């Protein structure tokens, strides 16, 4: 049995919505089959007022053992470092976060806001938001770079806007079934099992990428979205084309570019007009290259690929 406490800071509830749509296992399966005991969750918890404050205090004191603390949303520090713009259960949420992270065996930051600060922390960051252990790419965040939970792990970062339900349910199950030791984390503290490969891995448009055949409109049933529509699939670490959404599709399969939502720099280019859904180029060459590819090699490769492109690559890729 693993006690899970889930709180939300500066959040839109998107990760909760995603989690509640989990299927294999579902949120109910986690309770009935995998030994998860949800102490409290903003959409599921029954306690209110004094009862909730007592439950939280008991978690802090250790009267209730806190196995996993899941935090969704940013840690809001405004105004002037007080955090009072985000009060919860009688005090600034940031004060609960400070104490509960110190009491938990494992701490999970869920979604971009909790991991890196996400959209709220984009300049000028009026809510003085931080992720739990990062602010964008900078290690530290609210808890500091040296933070380790009681079990000796740093914050486990599960980014995404929102995160896929499987990414969080499988991490919760691993911890609840005593397999937390198998959680290998990358440099950004993301579980490698999900975040080692790229969004592009498994994309149905890889042949179009290779032949430099471009999609020019959303939803087009041919072409790769990298060359014109700003797809960040080749430089974004996510399993979106391996662990499909709703078990059947992904953004790029549906003809929408990957926006790189699992990376700390998301949203890219500070959402400047004309920078979203559009490939940023310099002299016709994309500013952001697929990871590990240098610009001169890219120019040679794409020139050869385009001239070798077969006629079928321009056709609709769907057969029904
Ligand atoms: S659509 Fe995106 S993920 Fe798919 S092949 Fe093109 S660049 Fe890669
Ligand atoms: S396809 Fe890209 S933007 Fe969409 S969820 Fe996956 S990583 Fe995020």
Short mmCIF file of C-alpha atoms and ligand atoms in Angstrom, two decimals:
data_model
loop_
_atom_site.label_atom_id
_atom_site.label_comp_id
_atom_site.label_asym_id
_atom_site.label_seq_id
_atom_site.Cartn_x
_atom_site.Cartn_y
_atom_site.Cartn_z
CA UNK A 1 0.00 0.00 0.00
CA UNK A 2 1.39 3.42 -0.96
CA UNK A 3 -0.14 6.64 0.31
CA UNK A 4 -0.40 9.27 -2.42
CA UNK A 5 -1.11 12.94 -1.81
CA UNK A 6 -1.73 15.09 -4.89
CA UNK A 7 -1.86 18.91 -4.75
CA UNK A 8 -2.17 21.60 -7.41
CA UNK A 9 -0.35 24.95 -7.49
CA UNK A 10 -0.49 27.36 -10.44
CA UNK A 11 -2.26 24.88 -12.67
CA UNK A 12 -5.04 24.51 -15.24
CA UNK A 13 -5.90 20.94 -14.06
CA UNK A 14 -4.88 19.56 -17.46
CA UNK A 15 -2.72 16.84 -15.92
CA UNK A 16 -5.54 15.82 -13.61
CA UNK A 17 -7.90 15.61 -16.60
CA UNK A 18 -5.35 13.49 -18.44
CA UNK A 19 -4.77 11.23 -15.40
CA UNK A 20 -8.50 10.68 -14.85
CA UNK A 21 -8.70 9.41 -18.44
CA UNK A 22 -6.08 6.71 -17.78
CA UNK A 23 -7.19 3.31 -19.08
CA UNK A 24 -4.55 0.65 -18.54
CA UNK A 25 -4.45 0.91 -15.59
CA UNK A 26 -7.26 3.33 -14.84
CA UNK A 27 -7.28 5.57 -11.76
CA UNK A 28 -9.69 3.04 -10.16
CA UNK A 29 -7.35 0.12 -11.01
CA UNK A 30 -4.55 1.92 -9.20
CA UNK A 31 -6.61 1.76 -6.02
CA UNK A 32 -8.15 -1.69 -6.42
CA UNK A 33 -5.25 -3.63 -7.98
CA UNK A 34 -2.00 -1.75 -7.39
CA UNK A 35 -2.15 -0.73 -3.75
CA UNK A 36 -2.41 3.04 -4.24
CA UNK A 37 -4.20 4.82 -1.43
CA UNK A 38 -5.19 8.32 -2.53
CA UNK A 39 -5.04 10.38 0.66
CA UNK A 40 -6.34 13.45 -1.11
CA UNK A 41 -6.61 14.83 -4.63
CA UNK A 42 -8.20 18.15 -5.70
CA UNK A 43 -10.86 16.38 -7.80
CA UNK A 44 -11.30 13.25 -5.67
CA UNK A 45 -10.59 14.22 -2.06
CA UNK A 46 -13.49 14.31 0.39
CA UNK A 47 -11.92 16.34 3.22
CA UNK A 48 -12.48 20.08 3.40
CA UNK A 49 -11.60 22.93 5.73
CA UNK A 50 -10.23 21.89 9.12
CA UNK A 51 -10.27 18.19 8.21
CA UNK A 52 -8.09 18.80 5.19
CA UNK A 53 -5.67 20.97 7.16
CA UNK A 54 -5.39 18.19 9.77
CA UNK A 55 -4.71 15.60 7.08
CA UNK A 56 -1.96 17.77 5.59
CA UNK A 57 -0.43 18.44 8.99
CA UNK A 58 -0.48 14.72 9.77
CA UNK A 59 1.41 14.06 6.53
CA UNK A 60 4.00 16.68 7.46
CA UNK A 61 4.46 15.32 10.98
CA UNK A 62 4.66 11.70 9.83
CA UNK A 63 1.49 10.68 11.72
CA UNK A 64 0.29 9.59 8.26
CA UNK A 65 3.19 8.12 6.24
CA UNK A 66 3.49 9.97 2.94
CA UNK A 67 4.86 7.64 0.28
CA UNK A 68 4.33 9.72 -2.86
CA UNK A 69 3.71 13.44 -3.10
CA UNK A 70 2.49 14.45 -6.56
CA UNK A 71 2.53 18.13 -7.40
CA UNK A 72 0.80 19.59 -10.46
CA UNK A 73 1.26 23.23 -11.44
CA UNK A 74 3.86 25.82 -10.59
CA UNK A 75 5.03 26.88 -7.19
CA UNK A 76 3.77 30.47 -7.05
CA UNK A 77 6.07 32.82 -5.12
CA UNK A 78 4.43 36.20 -5.87
CA UNK A 79 4.05 38.74 -4.49
CA UNK A 80 7.55 39.47 -3.18
CA UNK A 81 8.34 35.87 -2.33
CA UNK A 82 5.33 35.46 -0.01
CA UNK A 83 3.37 33.05 -2.24
CA UNK A 84 0.08 34.53 -1.07
CA UNK A 85 -1.26 34.73 -4.61
CA UNK A 86 -1.82 30.98 -4.28
CA UNK A 87 -3.23 30.25 -0.85
CA UNK A 88 -4.48 26.77 0.02
CA UNK A 89 -5.80 25.28 3.24
CA UNK A 90 -5.13 28.41 5.23
CA UNK A 91 -1.63 29.35 4.07
CA UNK A 92 0.49 29.89 0.96
CA UNK A 93 0.66 26.69 -1.09
CA UNK A 94 4.43 27.07 -1.33
CA UNK A 95 4.70 26.55 2.44
CA UNK A 96 2.76 23.27 2.21
CA UNK A 97 4.99 22.22 -0.69
CA UNK A 98 8.14 22.97 1.30
CA UNK A 99 7.00 20.83 4.23
CA UNK A 100 5.33 17.99 2.33
CA UNK A 101 8.29 17.46 0.00
CA UNK A 102 10.43 17.13 3.12
CA UNK A 103 8.12 14.45 4.50
CA UNK A 104 7.57 12.35 1.35
CA UNK A 105 9.47 9.22 0.35
CA UNK A 106 9.08 10.16 -3.33
CA UNK A 107 8.21 13.47 -4.95
CA UNK A 108 6.73 13.58 -8.45
CA UNK A 109 6.44 16.82 -10.46
CA UNK A 110 3.67 16.28 -12.97
CA UNK A 111 3.33 18.36 -16.12
CA UNK A 112 5.40 21.23 -17.47
CA UNK A 113 4.39 23.74 -14.82
CA UNK A 114 5.52 21.54 -11.93
CA UNK A 115 8.67 20.37 -13.70
CA UNK A 116 10.05 23.52 -15.33
CA UNK A 117 7.57 26.32 -14.64
CA UNK A 118 5.86 25.90 -18.02
CA UNK A 119 3.79 28.69 -19.53
CA UNK A 120 3.25 30.61 -16.24
CA UNK A 121 7.03 30.98 -15.79
CA UNK A 122 7.48 32.41 -19.28
CA UNK A 123 8.91 35.94 -19.15
CA UNK A 124 7.87 38.24 -17.55
CA UNK A 125 6.63 35.53 -15.14
CA UNK A 126 4.25 37.78 -13.17
CA UNK A 127 3.37 35.06 -10.62
CA UNK A 128 7.09 34.43 -9.90
CA UNK A 129 6.44 30.79 -10.70
CA UNK A 130 9.00 28.01 -10.46
CA UNK A 131 9.04 24.31 -11.11
CA UNK A 132 9.79 22.06 -8.14
CA UNK A 133 13.44 21.50 -9.02
CA UNK A 134 13.94 23.46 -12.26
CA UNK A 135 13.16 26.90 -13.61
CA UNK A 136 13.10 26.26 -17.32
CA UNK A 137 16.49 24.58 -17.96
CA UNK A 138 18.13 25.94 -14.84
CA UNK A 139 18.56 23.33 -12.11
CA UNK A 140 17.32 24.45 -8.70
CA UNK A 141 13.75 25.64 -8.99
CA UNK A 142 11.78 26.01 -5.78
CA UNK A 143 13.39 23.18 -3.80
CA UNK A 144 16.99 23.75 -4.84
CA UNK A 145 19.37 21.62 -6.89
CA UNK A 146 20.44 19.51 -3.91
CA UNK A 147 16.96 18.36 -2.90
CA UNK A 148 16.42 14.65 -2.42
CA UNK A 149 13.27 13.06 -1.05
CA UNK A 150 13.42 10.65 1.89
CA UNK A 151 14.01 7.68 -0.43
CA UNK A 152 17.11 9.43 -1.79
CA UNK A 153 15.80 10.43 -5.23
CA UNK A 154 15.56 13.95 -6.63
CA UNK A 155 12.14 15.09 -7.84
CA UNK A 156 10.91 12.67 -10.51
CA UNK A 157 9.97 14.94 -13.42
CA UNK A 158 7.10 13.85 -15.66
CA UNK A 159 6.73 16.76 -18.09
CA UNK A 160 4.12 17.33 -20.77
CA UNK A 161 1.33 19.78 -21.40
CA UNK A 162 -0.38 17.63 -20.30
CA UNK A 163 1.53 14.45 -19.48
CA UNK A 164 0.12 11.26 -21.03
CA UNK A 165 -1.80 9.26 -18.37
CA UNK A 166 0.47 6.23 -18.81
CA UNK A 167 3.56 8.25 -17.95
CA UNK A 168 2.25 8.99 -14.47
CA UNK A 169 0.31 5.79 -13.75
CA UNK A 170 3.31 3.63 -14.59
CA UNK A 171 5.60 5.65 -12.35
CA UNK A 172 3.07 5.45 -9.50
CA UNK A 173 2.75 1.70 -9.98
CA UNK A 174 6.54 1.25 -10.03
CA UNK A 175 6.85 3.06 -6.71
CA UNK A 176 3.83 1.36 -5.11
CA UNK A 177 5.05 -2.11 -6.09
CA UNK A 178 8.57 -1.57 -4.74
CA UNK A 179 10.24 -1.12 -8.13
CA UNK A 180 11.26 2.52 -7.69
CA UNK A 181 14.89 1.38 -7.96
CA UNK A 182 14.24 0.64 -11.65
CA UNK A 183 13.38 4.28 -12.34
CA UNK A 184 16.37 5.53 -14.30
CA UNK A 185 16.30 9.29 -14.72
CA UNK A 186 17.95 11.41 -17.41
CA UNK A 187 19.84 14.68 -16.82
CA UNK A 188 16.54 16.51 -16.50
CA UNK A 189 15.26 13.91 -13.99
CA UNK A 190 12.76 12.41 -16.45
CA UNK A 191 12.23 8.62 -16.43
CA UNK A 192 14.36 7.32 -19.30
CA UNK A 193 11.84 4.62 -20.13
CA UNK A 194 9.59 7.33 -21.56
CA UNK A 195 11.92 10.19 -22.39
CA UNK A 196 15.00 8.64 -23.98
CA UNK A 197 13.60 8.49 -27.51
CA UNK A 198 12.15 11.29 -29.61
CA UNK A 199 8.58 12.21 -30.55
CA UNK A 200 9.74 11.34 -34.06
CA UNK A 201 10.40 7.72 -33.05
CA UNK A 202 7.46 5.86 -34.54
CA UNK A 203 6.02 8.85 -36.41
CA UNK A 204 4.14 7.76 -39.54
CA UNK A 205 5.68 10.67 -41.43
CA UNK A 206 9.31 9.61 -41.10
CA UNK A 207 9.53 8.70 -44.80
CA UNK A 208 8.37 12.20 -45.67
CA UNK A 209 10.98 13.60 -43.30
CA UNK A 210 13.66 11.55 -45.04
CA UNK A 211 12.59 12.69 -48.53
CA UNK A 212 11.97 16.28 -47.47
CA UNK A 213 8.35 16.24 -48.51
CA UNK A 214 6.59 18.95 -46.53
CA UNK A 215 3.08 19.25 -45.14
CA UNK A 216 1.90 22.81 -45.62
CA UNK A 217 -1.45 22.69 -43.78
CA UNK A 218 -2.66 21.17 -40.53
CA UNK A 219 -4.30 17.79 -40.95
CA UNK A 220 -2.80 17.19 -44.38
CA UNK A 221 -2.53 13.45 -44.94
CA UNK A 222 0.95 13.57 -46.42
CA UNK A 223 4.21 15.26 -45.73
CA UNK A 224 6.38 15.95 -42.72
CA UNK A 225 5.58 18.86 -40.44
CA UNK A 226 9.22 19.81 -39.77
CA UNK A 227 9.99 21.87 -42.83
CA UNK A 228 7.17 24.44 -42.70
CA UNK A 229 4.91 23.92 -39.70
CA UNK A 230 7.46 24.00 -36.88
CA UNK A 231 7.33 20.33 -35.78
CA UNK A 232 9.83 19.73 -32.98
CA UNK A 233 9.54 15.95 -33.14
CA UNK A 234 13.21 15.37 -34.06
CA UNK A 235 14.50 17.28 -31.02
CA UNK A 236 11.85 16.54 -28.39
CA UNK A 237 12.18 13.65 -25.97
CA UNK A 238 8.78 11.98 -25.64
CA UNK A 239 7.17 8.63 -26.49
CA UNK A 240 4.12 10.21 -28.18
CA UNK A 241 4.43 7.96 -31.23
CA UNK A 242 5.27 4.83 -29.16
CA UNK A 243 2.75 5.22 -26.35
CA UNK A 244 -0.17 6.55 -28.37
CA UNK A 245 -2.74 9.00 -27.07
CA UNK A 246 -6.15 7.41 -26.46
CA UNK A 247 -4.33 4.25 -27.58
CA UNK A 248 -4.73 5.27 -31.22
CA UNK A 249 -3.11 8.50 -32.31
CA UNK A 250 -0.68 11.35 -31.72
CA UNK A 251 -0.37 14.96 -32.77
CA UNK A 252 1.85 14.22 -35.74
CA UNK A 253 -0.32 11.28 -36.85
CA UNK A 254 -3.26 13.68 -36.91
CA UNK A 255 -1.25 16.23 -38.89
CA UNK A 256 -0.39 18.66 -36.09
CA UNK A 257 3.21 19.60 -35.28
CA UNK A 258 4.83 18.56 -32.03
CA UNK A 259 5.39 21.73 -29.99
CA UNK A 260 8.11 20.20 -27.83
CA UNK A 261 6.02 20.27 -24.68
CA UNK A 262 8.20 17.82 -22.75
CA UNK A 263 11.29 20.03 -22.94
CA UNK A 264 12.15 22.76 -20.39
CA UNK A 265 12.27 25.52 -23.02
CA UNK A 266 8.57 25.02 -23.86
CA UNK A 267 6.89 27.29 -24.93
CA UNK A 268 9.61 28.12 -27.42
CA UNK A 269 10.41 31.64 -28.61
CA UNK A 270 8.33 33.12 -25.75
CA UNK A 271 5.23 32.76 -27.94
CA UNK A 272 6.32 35.68 -30.11
CA UNK A 273 3.86 36.32 -32.95
CA UNK A 274 4.58 34.12 -35.94
CA UNK A 275 6.84 31.76 -33.98
CA UNK A 276 4.30 29.03 -33.21
CA UNK A 277 3.35 26.44 -35.85
CA UNK A 278 5.98 27.92 -38.14
CA UNK A 279 9.48 26.67 -38.75
CA UNK A 280 11.96 29.40 -37.85
CA UNK A 281 14.58 29.63 -40.58
CA UNK A 282 17.74 31.55 -41.42
CA UNK A 283 18.58 31.72 -45.14
CA UNK A 284 16.10 28.87 -45.69
CA UNK A 285 17.71 26.58 -43.11
CA UNK A 286 15.77 25.73 -39.91
CA UNK A 287 17.24 27.49 -36.87
CA UNK A 288 16.66 24.42 -34.70
CA UNK A 289 18.17 21.25 -36.14
CA UNK A 290 17.20 17.66 -35.38
CA UNK A 291 19.28 16.69 -32.35
CA UNK A 292 22.83 15.71 -33.29
CA UNK A 293 22.66 17.02 -36.90
CA UNK A 294 24.90 19.91 -37.96
CA UNK A 295 23.78 22.56 -40.40
CA UNK A 296 26.15 21.83 -43.27
CA UNK A 297 25.35 18.10 -43.18
CA UNK A 298 21.64 18.96 -43.07
CA UNK A 299 21.90 21.17 -46.19
CA UNK A 300 23.67 18.43 -48.19
CA UNK A 301 21.34 15.72 -46.93
CA UNK A 302 18.08 17.53 -47.63
CA UNK A 303 19.19 18.68 -51.09
CA UNK A 304 19.94 15.04 -52.03
CA UNK A 305 16.77 13.77 -50.34
CA UNK A 306 14.53 16.22 -52.14
CA UNK A 307 15.94 15.31 -55.54
CA UNK A 308 15.56 11.58 -54.75
CA UNK A 309 11.98 11.98 -53.54
CA UNK A 310 9.67 9.41 -55.22
CA UNK A 311 6.27 10.36 -56.67
CA UNK A 312 4.36 8.33 -54.05
CA UNK A 313 5.71 10.55 -51.30
CA UNK A 314 3.44 13.34 -52.55
CA UNK A 315 0.32 11.18 -52.24
CA UNK A 316 -2.19 10.79 -49.42
CA UNK A 317 -0.69 8.34 -46.88
CA UNK A 318 -4.05 6.95 -45.78
CA UNK A 319 -5.54 3.97 -47.56
CA UNK A 320 -9.10 4.20 -46.24
S1 LIG B 1 5.98 15.12 -38.58
FE1 LIG B 1 7.43 15.76 -36.94
S2 LIG B 1 7.81 13.87 -35.78
FE2 LIG B 1 6.90 13.25 -37.72
S3 LIG B 1 8.62 12.82 -39.11
FE3 LIG B 1 8.06 14.96 -39.41
S4 LIG B 1 9.38 16.15 -38.00
FE4 LIG B 1 9.41 14.00 -37.34
S1 LIG B 2 3.58 15.39 -29.63
FE1 LIG B 2 5.02 16.90 -28.78
S2 LIG B 2 3.72 18.63 -28.12
FE2 LIG B 2 2.36 16.83 -28.37
S3 LIG B 2 2.27 15.85 -26.36
FE3 LIG B 2 3.95 14.86 -27.48
S4 LIG B 2 5.81 16.00 -26.89
FE4 LIG B 2 4.04 17.27 -26.33
#
